Tab-separated table of C-alpha atoms in Angstrom:
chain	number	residue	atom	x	y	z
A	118	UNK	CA	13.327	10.753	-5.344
A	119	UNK	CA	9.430	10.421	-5.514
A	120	UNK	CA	8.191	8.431	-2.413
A	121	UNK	CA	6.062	5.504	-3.683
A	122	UNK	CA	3.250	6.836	-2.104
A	123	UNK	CA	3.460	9.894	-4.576
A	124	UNK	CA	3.431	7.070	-7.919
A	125	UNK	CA	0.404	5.590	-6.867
A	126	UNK	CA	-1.398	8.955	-6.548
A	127	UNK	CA	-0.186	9.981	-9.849
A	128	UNK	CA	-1.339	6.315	-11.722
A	129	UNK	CA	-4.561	6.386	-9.769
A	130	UNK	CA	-5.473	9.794	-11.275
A	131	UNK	CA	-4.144	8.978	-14.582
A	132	UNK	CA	-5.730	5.868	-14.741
A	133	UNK	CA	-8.981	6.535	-15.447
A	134	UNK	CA	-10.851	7.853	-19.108
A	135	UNK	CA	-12.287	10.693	-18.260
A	136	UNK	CA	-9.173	12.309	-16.088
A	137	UNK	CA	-7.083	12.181	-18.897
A	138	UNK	CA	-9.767	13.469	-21.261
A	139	UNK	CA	-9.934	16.576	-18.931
A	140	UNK	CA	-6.087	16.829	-19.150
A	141	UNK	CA	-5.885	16.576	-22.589
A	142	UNK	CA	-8.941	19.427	-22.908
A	143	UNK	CA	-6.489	21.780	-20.135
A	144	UNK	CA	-3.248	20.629	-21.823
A	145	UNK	CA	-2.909	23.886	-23.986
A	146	UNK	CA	-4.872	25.864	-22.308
A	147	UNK	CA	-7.092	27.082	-19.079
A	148	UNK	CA	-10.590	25.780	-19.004
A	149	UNK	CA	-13.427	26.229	-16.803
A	150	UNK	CA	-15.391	23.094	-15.298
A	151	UNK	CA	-18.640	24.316	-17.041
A	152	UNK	CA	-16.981	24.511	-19.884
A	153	UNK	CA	-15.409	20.882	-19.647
A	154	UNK	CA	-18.457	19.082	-18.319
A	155	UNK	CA	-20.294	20.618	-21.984
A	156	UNK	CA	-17.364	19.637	-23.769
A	157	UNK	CA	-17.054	16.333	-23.003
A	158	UNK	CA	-20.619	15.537	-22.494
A	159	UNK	CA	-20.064	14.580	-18.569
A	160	UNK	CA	-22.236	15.727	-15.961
A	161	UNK	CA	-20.575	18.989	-13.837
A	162	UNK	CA	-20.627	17.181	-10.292
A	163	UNK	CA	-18.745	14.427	-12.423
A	164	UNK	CA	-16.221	16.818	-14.124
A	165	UNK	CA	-15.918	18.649	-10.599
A	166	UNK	CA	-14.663	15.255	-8.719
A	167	UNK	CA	-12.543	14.560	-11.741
A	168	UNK	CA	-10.620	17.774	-11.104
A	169	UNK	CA	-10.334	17.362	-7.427
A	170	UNK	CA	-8.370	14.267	-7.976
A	171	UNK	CA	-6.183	16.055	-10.483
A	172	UNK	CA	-5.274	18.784	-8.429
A	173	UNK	CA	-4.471	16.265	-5.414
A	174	UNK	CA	-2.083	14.677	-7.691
A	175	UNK	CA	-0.852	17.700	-8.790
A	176	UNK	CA	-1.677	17.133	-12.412
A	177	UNK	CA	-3.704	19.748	-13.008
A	178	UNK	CA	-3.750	23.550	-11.646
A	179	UNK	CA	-6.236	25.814	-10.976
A	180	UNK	CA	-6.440	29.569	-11.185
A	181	UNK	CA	-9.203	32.310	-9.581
A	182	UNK	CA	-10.432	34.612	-11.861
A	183	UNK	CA	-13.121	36.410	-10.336
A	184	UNK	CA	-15.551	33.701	-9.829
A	185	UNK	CA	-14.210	31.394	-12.147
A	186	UNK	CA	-11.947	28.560	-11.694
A	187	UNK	CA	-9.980	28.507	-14.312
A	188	UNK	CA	-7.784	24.852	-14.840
A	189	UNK	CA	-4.593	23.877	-16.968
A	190	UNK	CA	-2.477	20.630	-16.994
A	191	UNK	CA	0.718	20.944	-15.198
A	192	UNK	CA	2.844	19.258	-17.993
A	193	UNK	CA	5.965	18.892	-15.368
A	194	UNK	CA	4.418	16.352	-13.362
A	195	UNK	CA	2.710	14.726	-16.170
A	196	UNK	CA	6.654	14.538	-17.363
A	197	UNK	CA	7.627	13.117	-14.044
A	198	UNK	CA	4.686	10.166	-14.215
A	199	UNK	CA	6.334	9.377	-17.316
A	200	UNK	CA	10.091	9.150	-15.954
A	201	UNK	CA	8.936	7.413	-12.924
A	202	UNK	CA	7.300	4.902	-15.747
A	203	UNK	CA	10.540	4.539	-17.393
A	204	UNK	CA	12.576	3.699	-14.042
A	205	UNK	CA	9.899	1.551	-12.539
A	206	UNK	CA	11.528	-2.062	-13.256
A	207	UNK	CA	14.798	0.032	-11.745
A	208	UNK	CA	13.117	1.439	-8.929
A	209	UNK	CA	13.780	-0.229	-5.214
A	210	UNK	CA	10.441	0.678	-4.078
A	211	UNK	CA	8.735	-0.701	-6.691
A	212	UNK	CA	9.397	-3.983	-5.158
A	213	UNK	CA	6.190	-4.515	-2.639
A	214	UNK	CA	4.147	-7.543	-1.511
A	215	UNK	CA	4.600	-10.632	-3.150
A	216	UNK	CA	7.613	-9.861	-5.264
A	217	UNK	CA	9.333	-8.491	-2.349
A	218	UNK	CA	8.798	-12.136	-0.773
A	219	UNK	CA	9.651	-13.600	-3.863
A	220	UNK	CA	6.097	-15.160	-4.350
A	221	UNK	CA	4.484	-14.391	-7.743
């Protein structure tokens, strides 16, 4: 079972616009920053930081290719956000702070 540690990284990444444009850009294939930060009309430092977060969260991959960093969306754990989304009301450990205490 994912810890619930593990959820929050994956809806923190997920939750913001331009993440999942850059995972929908590297969902069918491997693209370089440069290459995103044109394509989406975001700044590189900006498309860089993006990607960091993705790869922390393990929803994107990256590959070396001379000196190119070559990225691609890791469709497994983007599947496993999902079933953790669909067992969430289900889930034991989704139960933290105030609903845990009963307060709403």
């Amino acid at each position: 079972m994912t810890e619930p540690v593990d959820l929050d990284e994956l809806l923190r990444a997920a939750a913001s616009k331009p993440r999942r444009r850059i995972l929908a850009e590297v969902w069918g294939r491997e693209r370089g920053a440069g290459e995103l930060a044109d394509q989406l009309g975001l700044a590189p430092a900006s498309v860089s930081e993006h990607l960091k977060v993705l790869r922390k969260a393990g929803l994107v991959t990256m590959r070396v290719d001379h000196t190119y960093r070559l990225y691609r969306a890791c469709p497994e754990r983007l599947h496993r956000l999902a079933d953790l989304l669909r067992t969430f009301p289900a889930r034991d450990d989704s139960r933290t702070g105030d609903q845990a205490s009963g307060r709403t």
